[in-house]
Every structure is written in structure tokens, then in C-alpha cells.
Amino acid sequence: MLLQSLSTASCRPADNCPAVTFSCPPLPPLTEPAKDVYSLRPQDIKVVMALGDSVTAGFGMMGSQGNVVGDLQEYRGQSWSIGGDVNASTVTTFLRFYTPAIIGGSLGNHIVELCYDILCPPFQYEPQKDVFNAAQSGAMIPNLVTHEFDYLYTQLTSNPEVDMANDWKLLTVFVGANDLCLGCSGVFPSLTADDYYTHLMEVLEEVRTKIPKVFVNLVQLGNISEIYKLSQQSPHCVEVHRILPIECICAFLPGDEGDKLRSELDNLATQYNEKIVEIASYYSQKHYSDFAVVVQPFLSNAQAANFTIDFLSTLDCFHPSLCGHQHTAKSLWNNMLTPMAKKKDYFDYTEPIICPTNTTLLYTY
């Protein structure tokens, strides 16, 4: 009955969201592969990978379905950074336009895979659908080291189509919201920025030392307060957060107390983002020829005023909708193809997709 009442306003993402289509011209074949990570072009990428939480798992993007099984779905084939469905608008499908045989994109949908701190049951992955999308709903940054990387590495090294030594690989890492919200429980403190740094460095070192030829997207966090502001545009979302504020309880409390808690979450997100910059700077100074870590900041200064309510799933008004995933994919793609000094640190629905030329790089500077 509760699920039915929450789905009366809308069962699926709104149809008036501007769709993202990739309409760039084809490029001539590369005359030679990239000699190092600093000369890497989109067409050089042969393998895609992802680590993260429910956003990268694609949880709830199709909105409320009115039943438990339907509502607890992850739509991995449409996930912003790594979805590989034929009809998807994701970074992976943009890359596939230039490299049709690209490997690693996740496919289709299935019931949620849950991993939350120590609550991380084994044998949940569905490799035929998850492929190289190791993200799990509820994951916090320690889970990337203790759980997700193990799955990714096993799948990568056991796939005969992957040339580990020679294929250039793109890894997108986006994690931290569950770490921020842990403090909302009233039982555990939120993960400190120093701990965030330590765990993120640990998993990146696993990647660097075990997987050759990797370009890493480190996607910075947005402010949870902006999700709250956006959700206030919809009576449906206000009601959802009143009844089921389960993703991040203190993020959706009303009044002065809620404002105080959201400010604390935003301050901690800023600290996490500063650590992401520190980590990227550390690797930049190492000058590894086959490994780079690049900050992608398009969410770090995102403002609710630049979104429409269609960005949020009608299921929980917290996770991105299908529309949200498509525009997040476009923003990440544009960040990747833009030098650091010119990367946007805000979200822009209206920006066109950047079309690469044969000299466009995946910028490391």
C-alpha cells in the first residue's frame, strides 16, 4: 500500500526531460596507438571499468514501479559512466561510436546488489550483466578495496577478449555519498576526509600496480543540500522524503536542524573533494607513462537552480533518473575532453556534447 501511494504522482521519469543523443561525426582510424597516457585519445580506449555505489549501479533510475521487485532494480545497462545497452546514452556508448568492440560496459537490469560497510554479502554479482561495472548499491569507500576491486580484477584477468598488457583502459571512480551520510545514523561518525584519502589511495594503488594502461576519472562529489533544494520543487518528493528518508536521513530533515546538518554534510563533501585533488596531484607528479588520475569536477559546484526535477528518480527523489544519468554522462564526457583549467565545475543541461577530432586528448592536465 505504501509503495502504491508513493507511485501515484509518477511511475516513470518525466517525458519532458531533454534527451541526450550522440551525433558527432565519425573519425578516420588512428594511424598509431597512443604511446603513453599523456597522448591518449578517446579512440584509444578499448576497455571500460567502474567502481562506486548505487549511482553507478543505476539503482532506481526508471522510477517507482509500484511493487518491491520492480522498485529494487539496478539498470546497469543505462548507467552514466559504464552502461553498455544498445540504446543507452553513456560514456561507454559514446566511446563505442569510435571503438565498436569496446569491452566492459554493463548490460540490462537486475535486482539490487547491496554492499554497505560490513554488510556486504558474497556472490551477489551477475558477471554477464555487471561485466566490469563493480559498483554496488550502498557501497562506501572501504568496500572498493575489500570487495569491488577483487571482483573487477577477477573479471578483467579472466576475460579472453582483454589484452591486459596492451589495451588502454578507462576507469571511473565515483564514491562518497554513503560515507558522508553514515553520520546520519547517530551511531557511527561520518568518515573523515583523511580516512577517505587513505582508502581511495589504497584502491588506486591496487589498480596501478595490477592493471596496466589505465586512465582514471576521479569524479568529485556534489553537495547533498542541492538535492534537498531540488526535491522541494515536487510535492511528491517532499512526501517521499517525509515517509522514507532512508538514503540519507539527515539530508532531508526540515527546518533549522536540517539546514545545520546539510551544511555539515556539504562541508565534509568539500573536504573529500579537496582530497581527490590532492590524490590527482600526487599521481601527476609521479609522471607514470601508463597511469593517470584526473579530477572531473562537473558536480562539485552543481546548483539546484541548474537542474529540473526530472533529474531525480520518482522512486526516492535522491538517485538520478534515466534523464539524470544521460546528462551526467554528457557532463563527464565533456570534462574528459577539456583541459583542466577549462573544465566546468557545474552542471549544465544545455551544453552540447563535445565532438572530438583526431587530435583531441583525454586530458591529463
mmCIF file of C-alpha atoms in Angstrom:
data_model
loop_
_atom_site.group_PDB
_atom_site.id
_atom_site.type_symbol
_atom_site.label_atom_id
_atom_site.label_comp_id
_atom_site.label_asym_id
_atom_site.label_seq_id
_atom_site.Cartn_x
_atom_site.Cartn_y
_atom_site.Cartn_z
ATOM 1 C CA MET A 1 0.000 0.000 0.000
ATOM 2 C CA LEU A 2 2.845 2.376 0.843
ATOM 3 C CA LEU A 3 4.597 1.697 -2.468
ATOM 4 C CA GLN A 4 1.351 2.320 -4.333
ATOM 5 C CA SER A 5 0.749 5.618 -2.542
ATOM 6 C CA LEU A 6 4.246 6.827 -3.370
ATOM 7 C CA SER A 7 3.865 5.944 -7.042
ATOM 8 C CA THR A 8 0.636 7.816 -7.716
ATOM 9 C CA ALA A 9 2.359 11.043 -8.708
ATOM 10 C CA SER A 10 4.533 9.421 -11.350
ATOM 11 C CA CYS A 11 5.635 5.895 -12.166
ATOM 12 C CA ARG A 12 8.468 6.766 -14.524
ATOM 13 C CA PRO A 13 10.808 9.661 -15.244
ATOM 14 C CA ALA A 14 9.036 12.591 -16.849
ATOM 15 C CA ASP A 15 8.880 12.677 -20.651
ATOM 16 C CA ASN A 16 9.769 16.373 -20.896
ATOM 17 C CA CYS A 17 13.401 15.846 -19.963
ATOM 18 C CA PRO A 18 15.692 16.746 -22.883
ATOM 19 C CA ALA A 19 17.129 13.512 -24.246
ATOM 20 C CA VAL A 20 20.855 13.209 -24.848
ATOM 21 C CA THR A 21 21.860 11.946 -28.271
ATOM 22 C CA PHE A 22 25.368 11.458 -29.572
ATOM 23 C CA SER A 23 25.533 12.913 -33.064
ATOM 24 C CA CYS A 24 29.224 13.537 -33.575
ATOM 25 C CA PRO A 25 30.824 12.823 -36.965
ATOM 26 C CA PRO A 26 32.979 9.717 -37.391
ATOM 27 C CA LEU A 27 36.738 9.989 -37.282
ATOM 28 C CA PRO A 28 39.338 8.376 -39.506
ATOM 29 C CA PRO A 29 41.182 5.393 -37.991
ATOM 30 C CA LEU A 30 44.147 6.210 -35.820
ATOM 31 C CA THR A 31 47.459 5.774 -37.604
ATOM 32 C CA GLU A 32 49.115 4.531 -34.403
ATOM 33 C CA PRO A 33 48.076 3.858 -30.801
ATOM 34 C CA ALA A 34 48.869 6.285 -28.008
ATOM 35 C CA LYS A 35 52.494 5.995 -26.916
ATOM 36 C CA ASP A 36 51.648 6.936 -23.311
ATOM 37 C CA VAL A 37 48.772 8.102 -21.123
ATOM 38 C CA TYR A 38 49.516 11.751 -21.957
ATOM 39 C CA SER A 39 48.773 11.216 -25.646
ATOM 40 C CA LEU A 40 45.626 9.152 -25.065
ATOM 41 C CA ARG A 41 42.605 9.885 -27.278
ATOM 42 C CA PRO A 42 39.017 8.666 -26.893
ATOM 43 C CA GLN A 43 39.530 6.230 -29.785
ATOM 44 C CA ASP A 44 42.406 4.559 -27.903
ATOM 45 C CA ILE A 45 40.155 3.241 -25.134
ATOM 46 C CA LYS A 46 39.425 -0.453 -25.536
ATOM 47 C CA VAL A 47 38.137 -1.342 -22.038
ATOM 48 C CA VAL A 48 35.810 0.468 -19.606
ATOM 49 C CA MET A 49 35.596 -0.168 -15.847
ATOM 50 C CA ALA A 50 33.826 1.393 -12.873
ATOM 51 C CA LEU A 51 33.965 1.409 -9.077
ATOM 52 C CA GLY A 52 31.318 3.111 -6.983
ATOM 53 C CA ASP A 53 27.938 2.957 -5.318
ATOM 54 C CA SER A 54 24.252 2.851 -6.254
ATOM 55 C CA VAL A 55 24.539 5.756 -8.687
ATOM 56 C CA THR A 56 26.963 3.826 -10.892
ATOM 57 C CA ALA A 57 24.931 0.665 -10.304
ATOM 58 C CA GLY A 58 21.964 2.514 -11.836
ATOM 59 C CA PHE A 59 19.653 1.977 -8.889
ATOM 60 C CA GLY A 60 16.071 3.162 -9.290
ATOM 61 C CA MET A 61 16.600 5.237 -12.430
ATOM 62 C CA MET A 62 13.338 4.143 -14.073
ATOM 63 C CA GLY A 63 11.279 5.421 -11.172
ATOM 64 C CA SER A 64 8.679 3.764 -8.982
ATOM 65 C CA GLN A 65 7.187 0.585 -10.412
ATOM 66 C CA GLY A 66 4.602 0.054 -7.659
ATOM 67 C CA ASN A 67 5.990 -3.258 -6.410
ATOM 68 C CA VAL A 68 9.012 -4.293 -4.377
ATOM 69 C CA VAL A 69 10.784 -6.330 -7.055
ATOM 70 C CA GLY A 70 10.283 -3.615 -9.662
ATOM 71 C CA ASP A 71 11.436 -0.868 -7.328
ATOM 72 C CA LEU A 72 14.606 -2.653 -6.224
ATOM 73 C CA GLN A 73 16.179 -2.810 -9.675
ATOM 74 C CA GLU A 74 19.558 -1.601 -10.854
ATOM 75 C CA TYR A 75 19.541 -0.514 -14.501
ATOM 76 C CA ARG A 76 23.211 -1.084 -15.138
ATOM 77 C CA GLY A 77 22.948 -1.019 -18.909
ATOM 78 C CA GLN A 78 21.994 2.672 -18.757
ATOM 79 C CA SER A 79 24.492 3.735 -16.069
ATOM 80 C CA TRP A 80 26.054 7.116 -16.853
ATOM 81 C CA SER A 81 29.722 6.074 -16.959
ATOM 82 C CA ILE A 82 29.661 2.427 -17.968
ATOM 83 C CA GLY A 83 26.232 1.395 -19.268
ATOM 84 C CA GLY A 84 26.509 -0.607 -22.458
ATOM 85 C CA ASP A 85 22.929 -1.127 -23.637
ATOM 86 C CA VAL A 86 22.418 -0.563 -27.343
ATOM 87 C CA ASN A 87 20.005 2.339 -26.815
ATOM 88 C CA ALA A 88 21.906 3.975 -23.960
ATOM 89 C CA SER A 89 23.477 7.439 -23.805
ATOM 90 C CA THR A 90 26.520 6.847 -21.621
ATOM 91 C CA VAL A 91 30.246 7.494 -21.728
ATOM 92 C CA THR A 92 30.694 3.883 -22.825
ATOM 93 C CA THR A 93 28.309 4.182 -25.764
ATOM 94 C CA PHE A 94 29.934 7.478 -26.780
ATOM 95 C CA LEU A 95 33.281 5.678 -26.858
ATOM 96 C CA ARG A 96 31.720 2.747 -28.707
ATOM 97 C CA PHE A 97 30.894 5.083 -31.581
ATOM 98 C CA TYR A 98 34.637 5.182 -32.262
ATOM 99 C CA THR A 99 35.548 1.728 -30.943
ATOM 100 C CA PRO A 100 32.671 -0.669 -31.710
ATOM 101 C CA ALA A 101 34.396 -3.600 -29.970
ATOM 102 C CA ILE A 102 34.868 -1.782 -26.655
ATOM 103 C CA ILE A 103 34.748 -4.182 -23.701
ATOM 104 C CA GLY A 104 33.335 -3.849 -20.196
ATOM 105 C CA GLY A 105 30.019 -2.000 -20.418
ATOM 106 C CA SER A 106 27.345 -3.322 -18.068
ATOM 107 C CA LEU A 107 24.077 -4.583 -19.524
ATOM 108 C CA GLY A 108 20.373 -4.731 -18.762
ATOM 109 C CA ASN A 109 18.952 -4.685 -15.252
ATOM 110 C CA HIS A 110 18.649 -6.937 -12.230
ATOM 111 C CA ILE A 111 17.715 -6.907 -8.555
ATOM 112 C CA VAL A 112 19.803 -4.652 -6.333
ATOM 113 C CA GLU A 113 23.258 -5.800 -5.208
ATOM 114 C CA LEU A 114 23.801 -4.467 -1.692
ATOM 115 C CA CYS A 115 27.137 -3.741 -0.069
ATOM 116 C CA TYR A 116 27.128 -1.367 2.896
ATOM 117 C CA ASP A 117 30.240 -1.301 5.037
ATOM 118 C CA ILE A 118 30.403 -4.712 6.770
ATOM 119 C CA LEU A 119 27.015 -5.731 5.340
ATOM 120 C CA CYS A 120 28.426 -6.965 2.054
ATOM 121 C CA PRO A 121 27.201 -10.490 1.228
ATOM 122 C CA PRO A 122 29.280 -12.519 -1.257
ATOM 123 C CA PHE A 123 28.082 -13.995 -4.548
ATOM 124 C CA GLN A 124 25.785 -11.114 -5.496
ATOM 125 C CA TYR A 125 27.497 -10.114 -8.719
ATOM 126 C CA GLU A 126 25.994 -11.179 -12.037
ATOM 127 C CA PRO A 127 29.053 -11.057 -14.308
ATOM 128 C CA GLN A 128 27.117 -11.488 -17.554
ATOM 129 C CA LYS A 129 25.260 -8.242 -16.798
ATOM 130 C CA ASP A 130 27.650 -6.396 -14.489
ATOM 131 C CA VAL A 131 30.683 -7.146 -16.698
ATOM 132 C CA PHE A 132 33.309 -4.592 -15.490
ATOM 133 C CA ASN A 133 30.859 -2.455 -13.515
ATOM 134 C CA ALA A 134 31.908 -3.383 -9.982
ATOM 135 C CA ALA A 135 29.742 -0.745 -8.284
ATOM 136 C CA GLN A 136 27.346 -1.933 -5.597
ATOM 137 C CA SER A 137 24.416 -0.128 -4.016
ATOM 138 C CA GLY A 138 25.218 1.193 -0.571
ATOM 139 C CA ALA A 139 28.971 0.913 -1.065
ATOM 140 C CA MET A 140 31.295 3.077 0.963
ATOM 141 C CA ILE A 141 34.878 3.749 0.059
ATOM 142 C CA PRO A 142 36.383 0.921 2.171
ATOM 143 C CA ASN A 143 34.238 -1.508 0.134
ATOM 144 C CA LEU A 144 36.093 -0.539 -3.035
ATOM 145 C CA VAL A 145 39.269 -2.027 -1.605
ATOM 146 C CA THR A 146 37.848 -5.028 0.223
ATOM 147 C CA HIS A 147 35.170 -6.068 -2.266
ATOM 148 C CA GLU A 148 34.737 -4.244 -5.549
ATOM 149 C CA PHE A 149 38.325 -4.299 -6.776
ATOM 150 C CA ASP A 150 38.543 -8.046 -6.221
ATOM 151 C CA TYR A 151 35.533 -8.598 -8.473
ATOM 152 C CA LEU A 152 36.819 -6.225 -11.130
ATOM 153 C CA TYR A 153 40.296 -7.713 -11.233
ATOM 154 C CA THR A 154 38.970 -11.272 -11.423
ATOM 155 C CA GLN A 155 36.663 -10.429 -14.312
ATOM 156 C CA LEU A 156 39.304 -8.422 -16.130
ATOM 157 C CA THR A 157 42.001 -11.076 -15.946
ATOM 158 C CA SER A 158 39.656 -13.951 -16.833
ATOM 159 C CA ASN A 159 38.187 -12.289 -19.936
ATOM 160 C CA PRO A 160 39.979 -13.632 -23.042
ATOM 161 C CA GLU A 161 38.955 -10.579 -25.075
ATOM 162 C CA VAL A 162 41.039 -8.254 -22.879
ATOM 163 C CA ASP A 163 44.681 -7.749 -23.786
ATOM 164 C CA MET A 164 45.876 -6.761 -20.323
ATOM 165 C CA ALA A 165 49.302 -5.654 -21.465
ATOM 166 C CA ASN A 166 48.280 -3.566 -24.462
ATOM 167 C CA ASP A 167 44.657 -2.401 -24.155
ATOM 168 C CA TRP A 168 44.120 1.128 -22.828
ATOM 169 C CA LYS A 169 41.512 1.102 -20.065
ATOM 170 C CA LEU A 170 39.208 3.789 -18.679
ATOM 171 C CA LEU A 171 38.241 3.531 -15.001
ATOM 172 C CA THR A 172 35.635 5.845 -13.485
ATOM 173 C CA VAL A 173 35.512 6.119 -9.698
ATOM 174 C CA PHE A 174 32.619 7.928 -8.016
ATOM 175 C CA VAL A 175 32.038 7.237 -4.330
ATOM 176 C CA GLY A 176 31.493 9.044 -1.038
ATOM 177 C CA ALA A 177 27.797 9.833 -0.562
ATOM 178 C CA ASN A 178 27.225 6.847 1.714
ATOM 179 C CA ASP A 179 30.357 7.721 3.681
ATOM 180 C CA LEU A 180 29.007 11.245 4.164
ATOM 181 C CA CYS A 181 25.619 10.015 5.289
ATOM 182 C CA LEU A 182 26.915 7.404 7.725
ATOM 183 C CA GLY A 183 26.904 10.067 10.442
ATOM 184 C CA CYS A 184 23.138 10.432 9.994
ATOM 185 C CA SER A 185 22.680 7.107 11.765
ATOM 186 C CA GLY A 186 23.511 8.695 15.118
ATOM 187 C CA VAL A 187 25.520 5.550 15.877
ATOM 188 C CA PHE A 188 28.625 5.950 13.714
ATOM 189 C CA PRO A 189 30.554 9.104 12.812
ATOM 190 C CA SER A 190 30.939 10.093 9.181
ATOM 191 C CA LEU A 191 34.170 9.006 7.545
ATOM 192 C CA THR A 192 36.815 11.700 7.933
ATOM 193 C CA ALA A 193 38.475 13.297 4.923
ATOM 194 C CA ASP A 194 41.801 11.747 5.954
ATOM 195 C CA ASP A 195 40.249 8.277 6.029
ATOM 196 C CA TYR A 196 38.625 8.952 2.657
ATOM 197 C CA TYR A 197 42.063 9.833 1.282
ATOM 198 C CA THR A 198 43.661 6.703 2.735
ATOM 199 C CA HIS A 199 41.077 4.306 1.327
ATOM 200 C CA LEU A 200 40.996 5.963 -2.075
ATOM 201 C CA MET A 201 44.776 5.855 -2.339
ATOM 202 C CA GLU A 202 44.724 2.202 -1.362
ATOM 203 C CA VAL A 203 42.359 1.164 -4.138
ATOM 204 C CA LEU A 204 44.157 3.326 -6.719
ATOM 205 C CA GLU A 205 47.443 1.688 -5.820
ATOM 206 C CA GLU A 206 45.799 -1.693 -6.340
ATOM 207 C CA VAL A 207 44.761 -0.533 -9.786
ATOM 208 C CA ARG A 208 48.142 0.980 -10.660
ATOM 209 C CA THR A 209 50.221 -1.995 -9.582
ATOM 210 C CA LYS A 210 47.978 -4.718 -11.021
ATOM 211 C CA ILE A 211 46.313 -3.266 -14.128
ATOM 212 C CA PRO A 212 48.482 -1.698 -16.843
ATOM 213 C CA LYS A 213 47.471 1.210 -19.064
ATOM 214 C CA VAL A 214 44.711 2.931 -17.078
ATOM 215 C CA PHE A 215 43.233 6.436 -17.285
ATOM 216 C CA VAL A 216 41.269 7.089 -14.071
ATOM 217 C CA ASN A 217 38.363 9.520 -13.818
ATOM 218 C CA LEU A 218 38.030 10.667 -10.201
ATOM 219 C CA VAL A 219 34.611 12.306 -10.121
ATOM 220 C CA GLN A 220 34.137 14.855 -7.359
ATOM 221 C CA LEU A 221 31.048 14.875 -5.167
ATOM 222 C CA GLY A 222 28.175 17.300 -5.341
ATOM 223 C CA ASN A 223 26.507 18.879 -2.330
ATOM 224 C CA ILE A 224 23.649 16.839 -0.894
ATOM 225 C CA SER A 225 21.939 20.077 0.116
ATOM 226 C CA GLU A 226 21.361 20.768 -3.569
ATOM 227 C CA ILE A 227 19.420 17.503 -3.904
ATOM 228 C CA TYR A 228 17.281 18.634 -0.986
ATOM 229 C CA LYS A 229 16.632 22.009 -2.637
ATOM 230 C CA LEU A 230 15.740 20.334 -5.918
ATOM 231 C CA SER A 231 13.395 17.845 -4.251
ATOM 232 C CA GLN A 232 11.450 20.694 -2.656
ATOM 233 C CA GLN A 233 10.132 21.567 -6.133
ATOM 234 C CA SER A 234 7.953 18.444 -6.085
ATOM 235 C CA PRO A 235 5.153 17.660 -3.593
ATOM 236 C CA HIS A 236 5.700 14.003 -4.470
ATOM 237 C CA CYS A 237 9.364 14.223 -3.455
ATOM 238 C CA VAL A 238 8.560 16.083 -0.243
ATOM 239 C CA GLU A 239 6.183 13.266 0.672
ATOM 240 C CA VAL A 240 8.693 10.561 -0.272
ATOM 241 C CA HIS A 241 11.336 12.102 1.958
ATOM 242 C CA ARG A 242 8.844 12.531 4.794
ATOM 243 C CA ILE A 243 7.901 8.851 4.738
ATOM 244 C CA LEU A 244 11.093 7.148 3.554
ATOM 245 C CA PRO A 245 14.202 9.298 4.115
ATOM 246 C CA ILE A 246 16.334 6.150 4.086
ATOM 247 C CA GLU A 247 19.214 7.072 1.793
ATOM 248 C CA CYS A 248 20.482 9.952 3.881
ATOM 249 C CA ILE A 249 18.200 10.663 6.804
ATOM 250 C CA CYS A 250 19.678 13.955 7.980
ATOM 251 C CA ALA A 251 19.817 15.352 4.432
ATOM 252 C CA PHE A 252 16.041 15.722 4.255
ATOM 253 C CA LEU A 253 15.106 16.927 7.725
ATOM 254 C CA PRO A 254 13.116 20.187 7.558
ATOM 255 C CA GLY A 255 13.808 23.414 9.384
ATOM 256 C CA ASP A 256 16.878 24.830 11.068
ATOM 257 C CA GLU A 257 18.121 21.471 12.310
ATOM 258 C CA GLY A 258 18.010 20.089 8.774
ATOM 259 C CA ASP A 259 19.818 23.151 7.429
ATOM 260 C CA LYS A 260 22.560 22.689 10.033
ATOM 261 C CA LEU A 261 23.051 19.020 9.193
ATOM 262 C CA ARG A 262 23.072 19.669 5.432
ATOM 263 C CA SER A 263 25.698 22.349 5.929
ATOM 264 C CA GLU A 264 27.853 19.851 7.816
ATOM 265 C CA LEU A 265 27.445 17.298 5.005
ATOM 266 C CA ASP A 266 28.388 19.901 2.398
ATOM 267 C CA ASN A 267 31.478 20.908 4.363
ATOM 268 C CA LEU A 268 32.602 17.298 4.567
ATOM 269 C CA ALA A 269 31.944 16.797 0.839
ATOM 270 C CA THR A 270 34.199 19.784 0.173
ATOM 271 C CA GLN A 271 36.899 18.138 2.267
ATOM 272 C CA TYR A 272 36.512 14.876 0.329
ATOM 273 C CA ASN A 273 36.827 16.811 -2.923
ATOM 274 C CA GLU A 274 39.992 18.503 -1.692
ATOM 275 C CA LYS A 275 41.461 15.067 -1.002
ATOM 276 C CA ILE A 276 40.552 13.984 -4.535
ATOM 277 C CA VAL A 277 42.548 16.945 -5.844
ATOM 278 C CA GLU A 278 45.475 16.012 -3.579
ATOM 279 C CA ILE A 279 45.461 12.450 -4.883
ATOM 280 C CA ALA A 280 45.366 13.527 -8.526
ATOM 281 C CA SER A 281 48.223 15.952 -7.846
ATOM 282 C CA TYR A 282 50.252 13.190 -6.233
ATOM 283 C CA TYR A 283 49.949 10.959 -9.289
ATOM 284 C CA SER A 284 50.565 13.842 -11.660
ATOM 285 C CA GLN A 285 53.935 14.416 -10.018
ATOM 286 C CA LYS A 286 54.860 10.746 -10.458
ATOM 287 C CA HIS A 287 54.720 11.012 -14.269
ATOM 288 C CA TYR A 288 53.810 7.382 -14.809
ATOM 289 C CA SER A 289 53.711 6.661 -18.527
ATOM 290 C CA ASP A 290 50.749 4.268 -18.389
ATOM 291 C CA PHE A 291 48.697 5.505 -15.429
ATOM 292 C CA ALA A 292 46.968 8.830 -14.799
ATOM 293 C CA VAL A 293 44.408 10.046 -12.279
ATOM 294 C CA VAL A 294 42.342 13.035 -13.373
ATOM 295 C CA VAL A 295 39.819 15.076 -11.383
ATOM 296 C CA GLN A 296 36.458 15.502 -13.114
ATOM 297 C CA PRO A 297 34.746 18.350 -11.206
ATOM 298 C CA PHE A 298 31.418 18.844 -13.007
ATOM 299 C CA LEU A 299 29.326 18.041 -9.902
ATOM 300 C CA SER A 300 31.415 19.863 -7.303
ATOM 301 C CA ASN A 301 29.676 23.220 -7.711
ATOM 302 C CA ALA A 302 26.378 21.976 -9.147
ATOM 303 C CA GLN A 303 23.411 24.128 -8.127
ATOM 304 C CA ALA A 304 19.782 23.046 -7.837
ATOM 305 C CA ALA A 305 18.807 26.047 -9.959
ATOM 306 C CA ASN A 306 20.587 24.451 -12.933
ATOM 307 C CA PHE A 307 18.582 21.205 -12.717
ATOM 308 C CA THR A 308 14.973 20.295 -13.313
ATOM 309 C CA ILE A 309 13.056 17.922 -11.046
ATOM 310 C CA ASP A 310 13.231 15.343 -13.854
ATOM 311 C CA PHE A 311 16.860 14.777 -12.878
ATOM 312 C CA LEU A 312 15.664 12.789 -9.839
ATOM 313 C CA SER A 313 14.116 9.338 -9.880
ATOM 314 C CA THR A 314 10.463 9.262 -8.828
ATOM 315 C CA LEU A 315 11.280 6.195 -6.729
ATOM 316 C CA ASP A 316 13.183 8.026 -3.991
ATOM 317 C CA CYS A 317 13.872 11.562 -5.265
ATOM 318 C CA PHE A 318 17.513 11.001 -4.407
ATOM 319 C CA HIS A 319 19.075 8.865 -7.118
ATOM 320 C CA PRO A 320 19.287 10.205 -10.674
ATOM 321 C CA SER A 321 16.607 9.282 -13.177
ATOM 322 C CA LEU A 322 17.311 7.976 -16.665
ATOM 323 C CA CYS A 323 17.403 11.613 -17.748
ATOM 324 C CA GLY A 324 19.834 12.365 -14.918
ATOM 325 C CA HIS A 325 22.136 9.551 -15.981
ATOM 326 C CA GLN A 326 22.200 10.723 -19.588
ATOM 327 C CA HIS A 327 23.092 14.298 -18.716
ATOM 328 C CA THR A 328 25.639 13.164 -16.140
ATOM 329 C CA ALA A 329 27.244 11.058 -18.874
ATOM 330 C CA LYS A 330 27.374 14.096 -21.146
ATOM 331 C CA SER A 331 28.946 16.231 -18.420
ATOM 332 C CA LEU A 332 31.586 13.611 -17.631
ATOM 333 C CA TRP A 333 32.384 13.181 -21.332
ATOM 334 C CA ASN A 334 32.801 16.920 -21.790
ATOM 335 C CA ASN A 335 35.029 17.143 -18.697
ATOM 336 C CA MET A 336 37.207 14.334 -20.042
ATOM 337 C CA LEU A 337 37.719 16.147 -23.348
ATOM 338 C CA THR A 338 38.524 19.509 -21.744
ATOM 339 C CA PRO A 339 41.868 20.682 -20.303
ATOM 340 C CA MET A 340 41.875 21.041 -16.525
ATOM 341 C CA ALA A 341 41.888 24.826 -16.474
ATOM 342 C CA LYS A 342 38.724 24.923 -18.593
ATOM 343 C CA LYS A 343 36.750 22.049 -17.084
ATOM 344 C CA LYS A 344 33.301 23.059 -15.845
ATOM 345 C CA ASP A 345 32.703 22.509 -12.139
ATOM 346 C CA TYR A 346 28.944 22.879 -12.523
ATOM 347 C CA PHE A 347 26.141 21.022 -14.244
ATOM 348 C CA ASP A 348 24.647 22.449 -17.414
ATOM 349 C CA TYR A 349 21.656 20.784 -19.086
ATOM 350 C CA THR A 350 22.027 22.945 -22.169
ATOM 351 C CA GLU A 351 25.680 22.385 -23.025
ATOM 352 C CA PRO A 352 26.254 20.474 -26.260
ATOM 353 C CA ILE A 353 28.294 17.308 -26.402
ATOM 354 C CA ILE A 354 31.912 17.969 -27.312
ATOM 355 C CA CYS A 355 32.787 16.182 -30.527
ATOM 356 C CA PRO A 356 36.418 15.047 -30.636
ATOM 357 C CA THR A 357 38.738 15.467 -33.572
ATOM 358 C CA ASN A 358 41.582 13.105 -34.330
ATOM 359 C CA THR A 359 43.863 15.232 -32.133
ATOM 360 C CA THR A 360 41.521 15.577 -29.121
ATOM 361 C CA LEU A 361 43.002 14.103 -25.965
ATOM 362 C CA LEU A 362 41.688 12.625 -22.768
ATOM 363 C CA TYR A 363 43.308 15.476 -20.914
ATOM 364 C CA THR A 364 45.642 14.798 -18.009
ATOM 365 C CA TYR A 365 46.495 18.477 -17.467
#
